[in-house]
Amino acid sequence: MREDVEALDIRDVTANWVNAEVLARQIDERIKALADLSHTPLFFGRLDYLHAPGAEQAEGAEGERFYIGRRHVHDADGDPMVIDWRAPVSQPFYRASKKDPMDVGLRRRFGYTGGDLTAYEDEHLSDPAEAATTSKLLQQEIERPRVGPMRDIVATIQPEQDEIVRSDLSGSLCVQGGPGTGKTAVGLHRVAYLLYAHRERLSRTGTLVIGPNRSFLHYIEQVLPALGELEVKQATVDDLVAHVEVRGTDEAAAAVVKGDARMAQVLRRAVRSHVTLPTEPVVVVRGSRRWRVPAYELEDIVKELLDRDIRYGAARDALPQRIAHAVLVQMERSGEAPDDRVQDAVARNTAVKAAVKAIWPPVDPAKLVLRLLTDADFLAEHAQGVLTDDEQKTILWAKPTRSVKTAKWSAADAVLIDEATDLVQRTHSLGHVVLDEAQDLSPMQYRAVGRRCTTGSATVLGDLAQGTTPWATRSWHEALAHLGKAEAHIEELTAGFRVPTDVITYASRLLPHIAPGLTPVASVRENSGFFDVRPAEDDMRVIAACEELLRHEGSVGLIAADARVPALAEALTAAGIGYLAPGEETTYETRLTLVPASLAKGLEYDYVVLDEPQAVVDGEPDERTGLRRLYVALTRAVSGLIVTHAAPLPPQLA
């Protein structure tokens, strides 16, 4: 298929050089999408239907066989050899069961090692004599050691995951999923499915995956290309609101207030405060005639624009045309017959432009936010009845700054500027947005994301128990309201595929203290996993635990409190053990990653050494946040976990 595309001759099929450039680029993208992935098989399953799908199910009618894979593959004659996993005919591969065989006689799963076919396993779904069994190949694929970027789960999608993946584009969806339930992979596969089912629409409107940090985005960025999707953009929330350079940080208390949804009302008041009701008429001179729009008529125009509650900038653009229209009405009454060109000329008249500047001056969002954060009187005027006096003092800068460029903006400040920017000019909306690790967003950050999908839909992924910011989400209903998707359907994934039984059981001891009422994850892994808690009087005991786990196949993560990372890095170097930073791709030569606890979220390793749990808790501003950070760190392992500690363990783990 790739050779066919490479052999295309487009010299005689393009009308001009622009068309030729566009077509050449599309061909290049197609060639990239058809790249061979040596360790990724093109097919992983087979379905033998009892009858041809869509045909009359008459007795004696022949069935049909389909191979299921991560993408469509056809032969030299164009006949399909492998069917895309997203096609409707592939759905029974994930959902058919002994109770509901969906007209499937045989489901075959293929096992692969390094891209080579090494095993297969059959289920005769329509045979009443064959009992339902757990797939051994499915278990092996779930538990398979992985080295390199995050793998796709397309071969192991479960029925409840498939329902989420194939949900309709028109509705927004929120997925609450504990560690190892596959929520991130489900979200990415949902993007791939939507691009398959609604390609033309989404190619126009765009799709975006939003992750918590750059390390996380680098970690997941290979999943969609492996499914043949190259056009999906990825960003962090900070990328979305990068109107200014962020060089400062906030105290937790200030960040909480700045992230509160009430700040949107303060900003709205501050923006609209720039409008001044007119007290003088506008006199337009055209030739020998003078046309006068009285102050009361101007006031009516301004009040009507304010009542319509449109964007500040859009209203400002409309104002000169509305004044010009009032002049044209007078012209028509006097017997003239002005047209649109005359109205445009009046709107550009010097007197009209001067009036607009006085009544509805331009607003610079960054300057507005700067004034709110540095001018106590200006903030008090617009925060009255919204923020308390103490809250206002909390967000005011101690040292005034001269300009937008020299200001030390924080990440929360950038979100405020984004809100103000949207009040002035509408933010462009995309067709679909996937928001991962959403539990860590503030209400104002939810609003920033929501602006990017006002006319589209969203898939929100997260785990309330893993919220590790002071402003972490308290409930999904509240978060979805801030996002502007209050009607979104909430799904909960509770079957754990990644974390071994013994590990998730140990970590779940923290749930009553960090997220009471949340359903604990139940591991479906047959292998209980390797788990041990060991005293470690010095760093060499921690290094010894890493060396022990490196004897196994797969990746190893050493997770520690941020303050402990430099000392452990030194100890690893002294022991001659190479290590990587989070987000760097593991290789067969270097399989150990040294991970600060603050960056562990969303990452996974075959084996994990967790250093000093109490230090992880103590590294956060409050105990609850610290315990949530510890819960995240405890649940990064796929096959085994060693917990090492010199200090006593947190009592919540007892």
XYZ file of C-alpha atoms in Angstrom:
654
model
C 0.000 0.000 0.000
C 2.853 2.367 0.789
C 4.625 1.579 -2.473
C 1.429 2.350 -4.382
C 1.270 5.813 -2.798
C 4.996 6.437 -3.396
C 4.532 5.536 -7.071
C 1.792 8.122 -7.660
C 2.616 10.638 -10.413
C 0.825 13.939 -9.787
C 2.452 16.022 -12.535
C -0.579 15.932 -14.822
C -3.368 16.036 -12.252
C -2.794 19.423 -10.579
C -4.006 22.717 -12.004
C -1.320 24.912 -10.405
C 1.650 24.863 -8.065
C -0.536 25.470 -4.978
C -2.617 22.351 -5.703
C 0.587 20.434 -6.381
C 2.054 21.474 -2.999
C -1.130 20.535 -1.133
C -1.403 17.159 -2.869
C 2.295 16.405 -2.343
C 1.902 17.140 1.375
C -1.146 14.884 1.612
C 0.806 12.095 -0.098
C 3.701 12.561 2.357
C 1.272 12.315 5.286
C -0.265 9.171 3.806
C 3.188 7.578 3.429
C 3.965 8.418 7.076
C 0.657 6.903 8.181
C 1.547 3.688 6.321
C 4.907 3.298 8.068
C 5.881 -0.178 9.274
C 6.049 -0.601 13.048
C 8.308 -3.614 13.489
C 6.962 -4.633 16.916
C 3.331 -3.820 16.156
C 1.391 -6.488 14.225
C -1.147 -5.355 11.616
C -3.806 -7.718 12.944
C -4.494 -9.197 16.350
C -7.837 -10.944 15.954
C -10.258 -12.771 13.697
C -14.055 -12.982 13.578
C -15.923 -15.776 11.838
C -19.526 -14.670 11.402
C -22.257 -17.292 11.098
C -23.851 -15.159 8.384
C -22.542 -12.339 6.207
C -23.093 -9.080 8.170
C -26.126 -7.219 6.821
C -27.376 -10.192 4.823
C -30.548 -12.148 5.472
C -29.815 -14.778 8.125
C -31.380 -17.644 6.168
C -30.536 -21.263 6.863
C -27.644 -22.483 4.805
C -26.369 -18.938 4.198
C -22.595 -18.716 4.237
C -20.805 -16.775 6.917
C -17.890 -14.421 6.472
C -14.415 -14.125 7.986
C -12.706 -10.897 8.963
C -9.223 -10.234 10.348
C -9.254 -7.349 12.838
C -6.315 -4.962 13.160
C -5.250 -1.467 14.108
C -5.839 -0.209 10.557
C -7.387 -1.157 7.215
C -5.145 -3.211 4.918
C -6.013 -4.187 1.345
C -4.281 -6.316 -1.262
C -3.036 -5.380 -4.740
C -6.588 -5.634 -6.131
C -8.032 -3.404 -3.423
C -9.789 -6.235 -1.592
C -9.717 -5.899 2.228
C -7.367 -8.225 4.093
C -7.549 -6.580 7.554
C -10.517 -4.588 8.850
C -9.932 -1.464 10.950
C -10.794 -2.083 14.632
C -13.053 0.994 14.504
C -15.322 -0.349 11.743
C -18.830 -1.461 12.849
C -18.124 -5.014 11.663
C -15.217 -5.201 14.168
C -17.318 -4.285 17.207
C -18.218 -7.895 18.184
C -14.493 -8.596 18.673
C -14.771 -6.463 21.833
C -18.396 -6.952 22.877
C -19.488 -10.466 21.834
C -19.874 -12.984 24.657
C -21.342 -16.420 25.310
C -24.520 -14.681 26.519
C -24.688 -12.451 23.429
C -22.538 -13.929 20.614
C -23.676 -11.216 18.119
C -23.836 -13.815 15.299
C -20.149 -14.697 15.789
C -19.267 -18.385 15.553
C -15.549 -18.013 16.291
C -13.443 -15.272 17.863
C -9.714 -15.833 17.513
C -7.076 -13.836 19.368
C -3.481 -13.848 18.119
C -0.445 -13.649 20.362
C 2.705 -11.874 19.213
C 6.274 -11.569 20.439
C 8.313 -8.759 18.921
C 5.967 -8.598 15.932
C 6.101 -12.355 15.242
C 2.956 -14.485 15.464
C 3.584 -16.946 18.318
C 0.162 -18.126 19.508
C -3.564 -18.082 18.916
C -6.629 -18.807 20.999
C -10.182 -19.614 19.893
C -13.583 -18.984 21.491
C -16.606 -20.681 19.908
C -19.131 -18.128 21.084
C -22.181 -19.778 19.483
C -21.341 -23.297 20.672
C -23.435 -24.081 23.791
C -21.166 -27.023 24.607
C -18.127 -24.754 25.152
C -17.972 -22.984 28.509
C -17.007 -19.317 28.832
C -13.375 -18.917 29.910
C -10.976 -16.092 30.656
C -8.661 -15.416 27.744
C -5.078 -16.382 28.598
C -3.713 -14.369 25.675
C -5.677 -11.332 26.854
C -4.178 -11.675 30.334
C -0.671 -12.081 28.886
C -1.094 -9.011 26.676
C -2.324 -6.930 29.625
C 0.593 -8.095 31.801
C 3.233 -7.999 29.038
C 6.373 -6.026 30.018
C 6.771 -2.858 27.999
C 9.846 -0.824 27.100
C 9.412 2.443 25.248
C 6.452 4.803 25.008
C 2.938 4.088 26.211
C 1.460 1.252 24.165
C -1.994 1.237 22.663
C -4.649 -1.045 24.154
C -6.469 -1.734 20.921
C -6.022 -5.516 21.240
C -7.263 -5.596 24.841
C -10.217 -3.172 24.884
C -12.911 -4.451 27.250
C -16.684 -4.169 26.624
C -17.174 -1.292 29.093
C -14.191 0.531 27.569
C -15.486 -0.067 24.038
C -18.802 1.601 24.925
C -16.898 4.740 25.946
C -14.600 4.645 22.912
C -17.551 4.430 20.491
C -19.765 7.025 22.213
C -21.314 9.538 19.839
C -19.412 12.709 18.951
C -22.363 14.972 19.767
C -22.288 14.226 23.492
C -19.610 15.050 26.061
C -18.352 12.336 28.361
C -16.588 12.233 31.747
C -14.669 9.088 32.725
C -13.819 8.572 36.403
C -11.220 5.837 36.505
C -8.881 4.656 39.227
C -5.223 3.749 38.597
C -4.721 1.202 35.832
C -8.304 1.223 34.561
C -7.079 2.382 31.145
C -8.835 5.760 31.122
C -6.015 7.564 29.292
C -5.751 4.904 26.608
C -9.551 4.831 26.319
C -9.524 8.602 25.756
C -6.873 8.347 23.034
C -8.668 5.483 21.326
C -11.868 7.525 21.474
C -10.073 10.261 19.510
C -8.942 7.667 16.960
C -12.476 6.292 16.701
C -14.080 9.731 16.290
C -11.573 10.628 13.568
C -12.552 7.424 11.779
C -16.311 7.883 12.166
C -16.424 11.688 11.636
C -13.239 12.393 9.691
C -14.614 15.072 7.370
C -16.220 17.060 10.174
C -13.260 16.835 12.563
C -10.739 17.619 9.818
C -12.524 20.986 9.526
C -13.083 21.694 13.220
C -9.991 20.049 14.736
C -9.217 17.800 17.698
C -6.975 18.407 20.698
C -5.573 16.228 23.490
C -4.756 18.181 26.673
C -2.378 16.611 29.199
C -0.986 17.770 32.566
C 2.612 18.364 31.470
C 5.128 17.945 28.625
C 6.525 14.689 30.052
C 3.073 13.153 29.945
C 2.419 14.321 26.367
C 5.745 12.877 25.228
C 4.806 9.628 26.942
C 1.519 9.225 25.074
C 2.438 10.762 21.732
C 3.181 7.432 20.010
C -0.243 5.889 20.640
C -2.216 7.734 17.950
C 0.430 7.397 15.201
C 0.427 3.632 15.871
C -3.266 3.757 14.994
C -2.606 5.715 11.795
C -3.669 9.117 13.188
C -1.092 11.880 12.730
C -3.186 15.064 12.807
C -4.200 15.259 16.469
C -2.647 18.210 18.295
C -1.450 17.883 21.876
C -0.996 20.626 24.457
C -1.008 21.421 28.160
C -3.397 23.933 29.703
C -0.410 26.267 30.091
C 0.156 26.056 26.320
C -3.443 27.099 25.669
C -3.201 30.257 27.793
C 0.352 31.294 26.855
C -0.481 34.961 26.216
C 2.416 36.033 28.466
C 5.669 34.478 29.605
C 5.222 32.709 32.950
C 8.211 33.458 35.191
C 6.682 33.555 38.666
C 4.869 31.275 41.070
C 1.984 31.838 43.474
C 1.610 30.868 47.081
C -1.022 28.117 47.362
C -3.582 30.487 48.930
C -3.225 33.040 46.107
C -3.412 30.347 43.428
C -6.642 28.992 44.955
C -8.327 32.412 44.838
C -7.073 33.173 41.320
C -8.337 29.772 40.192
C -11.794 30.315 41.707
C -14.651 30.724 39.197
C -15.661 33.972 40.966
C -12.666 35.632 39.302
C -14.580 35.420 36.011
C -17.197 37.803 37.432
C -14.499 40.187 38.692
C -12.886 40.244 35.247
C -16.222 40.738 33.489
C -16.987 43.738 35.691
C -13.515 45.172 35.089
C -13.789 44.823 31.310
C -17.260 46.376 31.092
C -16.212 49.236 33.408
C -14.333 50.755 30.473
C -17.606 51.648 28.763
C -18.677 55.259 29.456
C -22.215 56.439 28.660
C -22.068 59.430 26.253
C -22.931 62.954 27.414
C -22.152 64.798 24.165
C -23.744 64.426 20.709
C -21.845 63.265 17.635
C -21.802 65.682 14.710
C -20.902 64.237 11.309
C -19.986 66.663 8.527
C -20.511 65.464 4.929
C -20.037 68.093 2.285
C -22.190 71.097 3.214
C -24.469 69.071 5.516
C -24.058 68.434 9.250
C -25.753 65.439 10.813
C -26.237 65.386 14.573
C -26.814 62.244 16.674
C -27.968 63.466 20.112
C -26.462 62.117 23.343
C -29.698 60.375 24.455
C -29.800 58.392 21.167
C -26.135 57.421 21.567
C -26.894 56.333 25.128
C -29.704 54.078 23.889
C -27.349 52.496 21.350
C -24.688 51.853 23.995
C -27.184 50.428 26.514
C -28.622 48.108 23.869
C -25.151 46.757 23.033
C -24.437 46.233 26.757
C -27.766 44.437 27.228
C -27.004 42.074 24.335
C -23.975 40.903 26.346
C -21.829 40.216 23.297
C -18.019 40.235 23.424
C -16.514 43.609 24.333
C -14.524 43.769 21.088
C -17.488 42.711 18.923
C -19.663 45.394 20.517
C -16.924 47.965 19.980
C -16.751 46.988 16.301
C -20.543 47.280 16.025
C -20.786 50.713 17.667
C -19.520 52.872 14.715
C -21.886 51.048 12.359
C -24.804 51.663 14.739
C -23.947 55.387 14.939
C -23.596 55.495 11.145
C -26.999 53.819 10.787
C -28.562 56.560 12.955
C -27.054 59.163 10.589
C -28.377 57.280 7.534
C -31.900 57.302 8.990
C -31.689 61.116 9.203
C -30.381 61.266 5.597
C -33.294 59.180 4.337
C -35.794 61.380 6.193
C -34.316 64.409 4.435
C -34.889 62.808 1.038
C -31.441 61.353 0.332
C -30.930 57.723 -0.770
C -27.664 56.585 0.890
C -26.325 53.042 0.363
C -23.983 50.724 2.295
C -20.916 52.566 1.012
C -22.181 55.790 2.586
C -22.789 53.977 5.915
C -19.240 52.578 5.867
C -17.864 56.044 5.097
C -19.811 57.580 8.010
C -18.587 54.801 10.334
C -15.012 55.790 9.414
C -15.692 59.485 9.979
C -13.274 61.216 12.357
C -16.037 62.373 14.704
C -17.531 58.862 14.904
C -14.124 57.273 15.562
C -13.404 59.832 18.305
C -16.764 59.127 19.933
C -16.208 55.355 19.841
C -12.764 55.765 21.417
C -14.252 57.854 24.230
C -17.317 55.671 24.810
C -15.900 52.197 24.177
C -12.079 52.331 24.377
C -9.959 49.297 23.422
C -9.007 46.958 26.294
C -5.696 45.117 26.556
C -6.418 41.914 28.557
C -2.920 41.633 30.054
C -2.902 45.289 31.136
C -6.345 44.831 32.665
C -5.253 41.831 34.750
C -2.041 43.645 35.727
C -4.086 46.581 37.017
C -6.376 44.272 39.010
C -3.381 42.593 40.664
C -1.488 45.803 41.456
C -4.183 48.476 42.040
C -5.993 47.758 45.321
C -8.731 50.338 44.653
C -9.427 49.037 41.146
C -9.618 45.460 42.457
C -11.856 46.476 45.387
C -14.236 48.288 43.034
C -14.811 45.238 40.846
C -14.460 42.497 43.475
C -16.949 44.082 45.890
C -19.430 41.447 47.035
C -17.506 38.750 45.135
C -14.178 38.399 46.967
C -13.637 39.095 50.652
C -11.132 41.731 51.769
C -8.711 38.987 52.819
C -9.011 37.260 49.449
C -8.306 40.533 47.676
C -5.181 41.074 49.804
C -4.087 37.493 49.043
C -3.958 38.031 45.262
C -2.542 41.588 45.264
C 1.123 41.719 44.305
C 3.423 42.932 47.049
C 5.670 44.749 44.566
C 4.112 46.778 41.743
C 5.540 46.276 38.274
C 5.991 48.754 35.465
C 4.712 46.862 32.454
C 3.212 43.651 31.115
C 6.611 42.530 29.786
C 8.507 42.991 33.046
C 5.785 41.417 35.228
C 6.527 38.029 36.801
C 3.338 36.310 35.725
C 2.286 33.037 37.340
C 0.452 30.165 35.636
C -2.791 31.261 37.360
C -2.296 34.828 36.082
C -2.023 33.536 32.513
C -5.412 31.811 32.924
C -6.928 35.126 34.094
C -5.523 36.855 31.014
C -7.052 34.122 28.854
C -10.445 34.739 30.473
C -10.112 38.482 29.887
C -9.038 37.854 26.281
C -12.199 35.813 25.713
C -14.324 38.603 27.179
C -12.864 40.902 24.545
C -12.719 38.484 21.583
C -14.297 35.027 21.281
C -11.890 32.055 21.555
C -11.792 29.660 18.589
C -13.688 26.428 19.288
C -12.617 22.924 18.212
C -14.697 19.901 17.255
C -13.525 17.667 20.091
C -11.216 18.055 23.079
C -9.841 15.254 25.273
C -8.823 16.502 28.717
C -6.706 14.059 30.721
C -5.783 14.204 34.424
C -8.628 16.695 34.742
C -8.929 16.338 38.518
C -6.013 18.743 39.008
C -7.570 21.704 37.195
C -8.933 24.817 38.890
C -12.393 26.123 37.971
C -10.778 28.901 35.901
C -8.662 26.328 34.043
C -11.823 24.329 33.291
C -13.321 27.505 31.837
C -10.207 27.977 29.675
C -10.553 24.441 28.292
C -14.315 24.826 27.893
C -13.781 27.876 25.683
C -11.917 25.638 23.235
C -14.951 23.364 22.739
C -18.011 25.616 23.102
C -19.346 24.393 19.747
C -17.830 20.903 20.050
C -17.765 18.080 22.568
C -15.314 16.929 25.218
C -14.015 13.737 26.785
C -12.894 14.397 30.369
C -10.656 11.809 32.033
C -9.514 11.726 35.629
C -9.537 10.243 39.108
C -10.742 12.303 42.066
C -8.442 10.292 44.365
C -5.396 11.472 42.401
C -6.063 15.210 42.712
C -2.785 16.667 43.988
C -3.319 20.433 43.768
C -4.781 22.618 46.543
C -7.642 23.462 44.144
C -8.225 19.841 43.025
C -11.684 18.897 41.755
C -14.171 17.995 44.484
C -16.879 16.551 42.227
C -17.244 15.872 38.510
C -20.659 17.582 38.370
C -19.073 20.789 39.627
C -16.116 20.476 37.246
C -18.332 19.823 34.217
C -20.421 22.897 35.041
C -17.263 25.048 34.961
C -16.310 23.391 31.661
C -19.679 24.394 30.204
C -20.668 20.733 29.741
C -23.025 20.209 32.679
C -25.049 17.741 30.603
C -22.056 15.408 30.073
C -22.561 11.751 30.918
C -20.334 10.387 33.731
C -18.923 6.853 33.438
C -16.894 5.055 36.116
C -14.212 2.482 35.311
C -13.475 0.231 38.288
C -11.818 -2.798 36.647
C -8.045 -2.460 36.984
C -5.910 -3.916 34.205
C -2.519 -2.388 34.980
C -1.888 -2.496 38.728
C -1.388 -5.953 40.325
C -3.902 -7.085 42.954
C -1.550 -6.880 45.963
C -0.328 -3.411 44.986
C -3.769 -1.852 44.390
C -5.091 -3.435 47.591
C -2.255 -1.814 49.573
C -2.715 1.586 47.900
C -6.494 1.463 48.436
C -5.899 1.731 52.204
C -5.518 5.466 51.522
C -8.909 5.907 49.789
C -11.023 6.527 52.944
C -8.645 9.406 53.793
C -8.349 10.994 50.320
C -11.619 10.261 48.492
C -14.265 8.794 50.786
C -17.110 7.185 48.882
C -15.049 6.381 45.779
C -15.241 2.763 44.622
C -11.855 1.011 45.037
C -10.324 -0.418 41.871
C -10.742 -4.194 41.592
C -7.798 -5.745 39.758
C -8.747 -8.286 37.070
C -5.164 -9.460 36.877
C -4.732 -13.197 37.524
C -1.130 -12.506 38.538
C -1.177 -10.917 41.993
C 2.184 -9.275 41.241
C 5.380 -8.830 43.227
C 5.043 -6.590 46.306
C 7.330 -5.903 49.257
C 7.816 -3.265 51.959
C 11.404 -3.001 53.211
C 13.320 -0.886 55.711
C 16.244 0.944 54.064
C 18.701 2.595 56.423
C 20.610 4.306 53.614
C 20.391 5.094 49.894
C 22.421 2.002 48.953
C 19.492 -0.201 50.071
C 17.283 1.736 47.653
C 19.830 1.257 44.851
C 19.999 -2.461 45.671
C 16.224 -2.695 45.238
C 16.565 -1.037 41.797
C 19.297 -3.492 40.799
C 17.091 -6.386 41.901
C 14.191 -5.221 39.741
C 16.444 -4.497 36.740
C 17.155 -8.235 36.582
C 13.568 -8.657 35.393
C 12.413 -7.855 31.867
C 10.788 -4.447 31.383
C 11.022 -0.879 32.629
C 11.792 0.240 36.195
C 10.772 3.498 37.842
C 12.433 4.871 40.987
C 9.884 7.297 42.446
C 10.869 9.618 45.282
C 9.892 12.885 46.929
C 11.220 15.772 44.826
C 13.660 16.799 47.554
C 15.183 13.286 47.591
C 15.866 13.113 43.834
C 19.345 14.789 43.788
C 20.702 12.425 46.461
C 19.328 9.350 44.693
C 20.689 10.571 41.342
C 24.114 10.826 42.941
C 23.804 7.324 44.413
C 22.747 5.838 41.051
C 25.696 7.486 39.310
C 28.091 6.220 41.991
C 26.712 2.694 41.488
C 27.224 2.964 37.726
C 23.499 2.655 36.933
C 22.284 4.740 33.996
C 18.915 6.426 34.389
C 16.493 8.617 32.461
C 14.253 11.567 33.313
C 10.454 11.273 33.038
C 9.292 11.499 29.430
C 12.577 10.189 28.012
C 12.068 6.973 26.121
C 13.410 3.834 27.752
C 15.635 1.532 25.726
C 16.823 -2.012 26.272
C 20.153 -0.574 27.484
C 18.672 2.010 29.894
C 15.472 0.878 31.545
C 15.514 2.852 34.806
C 13.744 6.201 35.141
C 14.274 8.459 38.168
C 10.903 10.107 38.781
C 10.136 13.012 41.144
C 6.800 12.229 42.824
C 5.334 15.464 41.446
C 5.769 14.140 37.869
C 4.688 10.523 38.418
C 1.052 11.039 37.502
C -0.027 9.243 34.324
C 3.246 7.317 33.970
C 3.600 3.545 34.272
C 6.521 1.133 34.700
C 6.756 -2.637 34.866
C 8.463 -2.396 38.244
C 8.635 0.474 40.726
C 10.780 1.263 43.738
C 8.994 3.840 45.911
C 11.399 5.633 48.235
C 10.271 7.065 51.604
C 6.450 7.319 51.489
C 6.376 9.755 54.419
C 8.732 12.128 52.560
C 6.313 12.096 49.607
C 3.472 13.106 51.962
C 5.594 15.763 53.689
C 6.543 17.309 50.329
C 3.022 18.680 49.828
C 1.408 21.734 51.474
C -1.167 19.667 53.402
C -1.588 16.041 54.497
C -4.552 15.228 52.232
C -2.719 16.408 49.121
C 0.377 14.519 50.288
C -1.597 11.290 50.735
C -3.075 11.724 47.257
C 0.428 12.178 45.850
C 1.457 8.983 47.642
C -1.565 7.139 46.176
C -0.414 8.174 42.698
C 3.157 7.010 43.360
C 2.008 3.647 44.763
C -0.043 2.836 41.669
C 2.494 3.261 38.846
C 3.620 -0.412 38.795
C 2.461 -3.005 36.258
C 4.198 -6.107 37.629
C 5.816 -5.329 40.962
C 6.458 -2.727 43.666
C 9.096 -2.412 46.394
C 8.465 0.244 49.053
C 11.648 1.293 50.884
C 11.676 3.462 54.012
C 13.961 4.604 56.807
C 11.327 6.827 58.481
C 8.085 5.256 59.786
C 5.369 4.679 57.197
C 2.342 7.041 57.188
C -0.200 5.686 59.711
C -2.874 5.590 56.981
C -0.983 2.696 55.356
C -0.978 0.652 58.563
